[in-house]
Amino acid sequence: MTLMSCARWDVQGGHLAEACLKAPTQAMPVVFVRAIPNDRQETRNSYECPVYKTKLRGSTYVSTFHLKTKERPAKWILAGVALLLSV
């Protein structure tokens, strides 16, 4: 199971959204991952979300996912939004 820290995934809209007040960590829906060449990757309106193995960030860094957003990426950077593989 993958969890999202400090935000939530809006399933209907297909983008990042504000976290619910009482649930700082929410489950992420199943994600289909595929490789795309850098020059064909859509980076507009996306947040480069870091993926970590555990809540302890830093040395547990795995990769970066580009997640769609309607907000500026700076908002999610300041909020510390990340995907966690295990808690």
Coordinates of N, CA and C in Angstrom, one line a residue:
M1 N 0.8 -1.2 0.0 CA 0.0 0.0 0.0 C 0.9 1.2 0.0
T2 N 0.5 2.2 -0.8 CA 1.2 3.5 -0.8 C 0.4 4.5 -0.2
L3 N 1.0 5.3 0.7 CA 0.3 6.4 1.4 C 0.8 7.7 0.9
M4 N 0.0 8.7 1.0 CA 0.3 10.1 0.7 C 0.4 10.9 1.9
S5 N 1.5 11.6 2.2 CA 1.6 12.4 3.4 C 1.4 13.9 3.1
C6 N 0.6 14.6 3.9 CA 0.3 16.0 3.8 C -0.6 16.4 2.7
A7 N -1.2 15.5 1.9 CA -2.2 15.8 0.9 C -3.0 14.6 0.6
R8 N -3.9 14.7 -0.3 CA -4.7 13.5 -0.7 C -4.9 13.5 -2.2
W9 N -5.3 12.4 -2.8 CA -5.5 12.3 -4.2 C -7.0 12.4 -4.5
D10 N -7.4 13.4 -5.3 CA -8.8 13.5 -5.6 C -9.1 12.5 -6.8
V11 N -9.8 11.5 -6.5 CA -10.1 10.4 -7.4 C -10.9 10.9 -8.6
Q12 N -12.0 11.7 -8.3 CA -12.9 12.2 -9.4 C -12.1 13.1 -10.3
G13 N -11.3 14.0 -9.7 CA -10.6 15.0 -10.5 C -9.3 14.6 -11.1
G14 N -8.7 13.5 -10.5 CA -7.4 13.0 -11.0 C -6.3 13.9 -10.7
H15 N -6.2 14.6 -9.5 CA -5.2 15.5 -9.2 C -5.0 15.6 -7.7
L16 N -3.9 16.2 -7.3 CA -3.6 16.5 -5.8 C -4.6 17.4 -5.3
A17 N -5.0 17.2 -4.0 CA -5.9 18.1 -3.3 C -5.5 18.3 -1.8
E18 N -6.1 19.2 -1.2 CA -5.8 19.5 0.2 C -6.1 18.2 1.1
A19 N -5.3 18.0 2.1 CA -5.6 16.8 3.0 C -6.7 17.1 3.9
C20 N -7.5 16.1 4.3 CA -8.5 16.3 5.2 C -7.9 16.6 6.6
L21 N -8.6 17.3 7.4 CA -8.0 17.8 8.7 C -7.6 16.7 9.6
K22 N -8.4 15.7 9.8 CA -8.1 14.6 10.7 C -7.3 13.4 10.1
A23 N -7.0 13.5 8.9 CA -6.3 12.4 8.2 C -5.0 12.9 7.5
P24 N -3.9 13.2 8.2 CA -2.7 13.7 7.5 C -2.1 12.7 6.6
T25 N -2.3 11.4 6.7 CA -1.8 10.4 5.8 C -2.9 9.6 5.2
Q26 N -3.1 9.6 3.9 CA -4.2 8.9 3.3 C -3.7 7.9 2.3
A27 N -4.4 6.8 2.0 CA -4.0 5.8 1.1 C -4.1 6.4 -0.4
M28 N -3.2 6.0 -1.2 CA -3.2 6.4 -2.6 C -3.8 5.3 -3.4
P29 N -4.6 5.6 -4.4 CA -5.2 4.5 -5.2 C -4.0 3.8 -6.0
V30 N -4.4 2.6 -6.5 CA -3.4 1.9 -7.3 C -2.9 2.7 -8.4
V31 N -1.5 2.7 -8.6 CA -0.9 3.5 -9.6 C -0.3 2.7 -10.7
F32 N -0.6 3.0 -12.0 CA 0.0 2.3 -13.1 C 1.3 3.0 -13.4
V33 N 2.4 2.4 -13.4 CA 3.7 3.0 -13.6 C 4.3 2.5 -14.9
R34 N 4.7 3.4 -15.8 CA 5.4 3.1 -17.0 C 6.5 4.1 -17.3
A35 N 7.5 3.6 -18.0 CA 8.6 4.5 -18.4 C 8.3 5.3 -19.6
I36 N 8.6 6.6 -19.5 CA 8.4 7.5 -20.6 C 9.7 8.3 -20.8
P37 N 10.2 8.4 -22.1 CA 11.4 9.2 -22.3 C 11.2 10.6 -21.8
N38 N 12.3 11.2 -21.3 CA 12.2 12.6 -20.7 C 11.7 13.6 -21.7
D39 N 12.0 13.5 -22.9 CA 11.5 14.5 -23.9 C 10.0 14.4 -24.2
R40 N 9.4 13.3 -23.9 CA 8.0 13.1 -24.1 C 7.1 13.2 -22.8
Q41 N 7.8 13.5 -21.7 CA 7.1 13.5 -20.4 C 6.3 14.9 -20.3
E42 N 5.1 14.8 -19.9 CA 4.3 16.0 -19.6 C 4.6 16.6 -18.2
T43 N 5.2 17.7 -18.1 CA 5.6 18.3 -16.8 C 4.8 19.5 -16.4
R44 N 3.9 20.0 -17.4 CA 3.1 21.2 -17.1 C 2.0 20.7 -16.1
N45 N 1.7 21.6 -15.1 CA 0.6 21.3 -14.2 C 0.9 20.0 -13.4
S46 N 2.2 19.8 -13.1 CA 2.5 18.6 -12.3 C 3.4 18.9 -11.2
Y47 N 3.4 18.1 -10.1 CA 4.2 18.3 -8.9 C 5.2 17.1 -8.9
E48 N 6.5 17.3 -8.8 CA 7.5 16.2 -8.7 C 7.5 15.7 -7.3
C49 N 6.7 14.7 -7.1 CA 6.5 14.2 -5.7 C 7.5 13.1 -5.4
P50 N 8.3 13.3 -4.3 CA 9.3 12.3 -3.9 C 8.6 11.1 -3.3
V51 N 9.2 10.0 -3.5 CA 8.7 8.7 -3.0 C 9.8 8.2 -2.0
Y52 N 9.3 7.8 -0.8 CA 10.2 7.3 0.3 C 9.8 5.9 0.7
K53 N 10.7 5.1 1.2 CA 10.4 3.8 1.7 C 9.6 3.9 3.0
T54 N 9.9 4.8 3.9 CA 9.3 5.0 5.2 C 9.0 6.4 5.5
K55 N 8.4 6.7 6.7 CA 8.2 8.0 7.1 C 9.5 8.8 7.4
L56 N 10.6 8.0 7.7 CA 11.9 8.6 7.9 C 12.5 9.0 6.5
R57 N 12.4 10.2 6.1 CA 12.9 10.6 4.8 C 14.4 10.7 4.7
G58 N 14.9 11.2 3.7 CA 16.4 11.3 3.5 C 17.0 10.1 2.8
S59 N 17.6 9.2 3.6 CA 18.2 8.0 3.0 C 17.2 7.0 2.5
T60 N 16.0 7.1 2.8 CA 15.0 6.2 2.3 C 14.3 6.6 1.0
Y61 N 14.9 7.6 0.3 CA 14.4 8.1 -1.0 C 14.5 7.0 -2.0
V62 N 13.4 6.9 -2.8 CA 13.3 5.8 -3.9 C 13.3 6.5 -5.3
S63 N 12.4 7.4 -5.5 CA 12.2 7.9 -6.9 C 11.3 9.2 -6.8
T64 N 11.0 9.7 -7.9 CA 10.1 10.9 -8.0 C 8.9 10.5 -9.0
F65 N 7.7 10.8 -8.6 CA 6.5 10.7 -9.4 C 6.0 12.1 -9.8
H66 N 5.6 12.2 -11.1 CA 5.0 13.5 -11.5 C 3.5 13.3 -11.3
L67 N 2.9 14.1 -10.4 CA 1.5 14.0 -10.1 C 0.8 15.3 -10.6
K68 N -0.4 15.1 -11.2 CA -1.1 16.3 -11.7 C -1.6 17.1 -10.6
T69 N -1.6 18.4 -10.8 CA -2.1 19.3 -9.8 C -2.8 20.6 -10.4
K70 N -3.7 21.2 -9.7 CA -4.3 22.4 -10.2 C -3.7 23.6 -9.5
E71 N -2.9 23.3 -8.5 CA -2.2 24.4 -7.7 C -0.8 24.5 -8.2
R72 N -0.1 25.5 -7.8 CA 1.3 25.7 -8.1 C 2.1 24.6 -7.3
P73 N 3.2 24.0 -7.9 CA 4.0 23.0 -7.2 C 4.6 23.5 -5.9
A74 N 4.8 24.8 -5.8 CA 5.4 25.4 -4.6 C 4.5 25.1 -3.4
K75 N 3.2 25.1 -3.6 CA 2.3 24.8 -2.5 C 2.6 23.5 -1.9
W76 N 2.8 22.5 -2.7 CA 3.0 21.1 -2.3 C 4.4 20.9 -1.7
I77 N 5.4 21.7 -2.2 CA 6.7 21.6 -1.7 C 6.7 22.2 -0.3
L78 N 6.1 23.3 0.0 CA 6.0 23.9 1.3 C 5.3 23.0 2.3
A79 N 4.3 22.3 1.8 CA 3.5 21.4 2.7 C 4.2 20.1 3.0
G80 N 5.3 19.8 2.2 CA 6.1 18.6 2.4 C 5.4 17.3 1.9
V81 N 4.6 17.4 0.8 CA 3.9 16.3 0.3 C 4.8 15.3 -0.3
A82 N 4.6 14.0 0.1 CA 5.4 12.9 -0.4 C 4.6 11.6 -0.4
L83 N 5.1 10.6 -1.2 CA 4.5 9.3 -1.1 C 5.3 8.4 -0.3
L84 N 4.7 7.6 0.6 CA 5.4 6.7 1.5 C 5.0 5.3 1.2
L85 N 6.0 4.4 1.0 CA 5.7 3.0 0.6 C 5.3 2.2 1.8
S86 N 5.8 2.5 3.0 CA 5.3 1.8 4.2 C 5.4 2.8 5.4
V87 N 4.6 2.5 6.4 CA 4.5 3.4 7.6 C 4.9 2.6 8.8

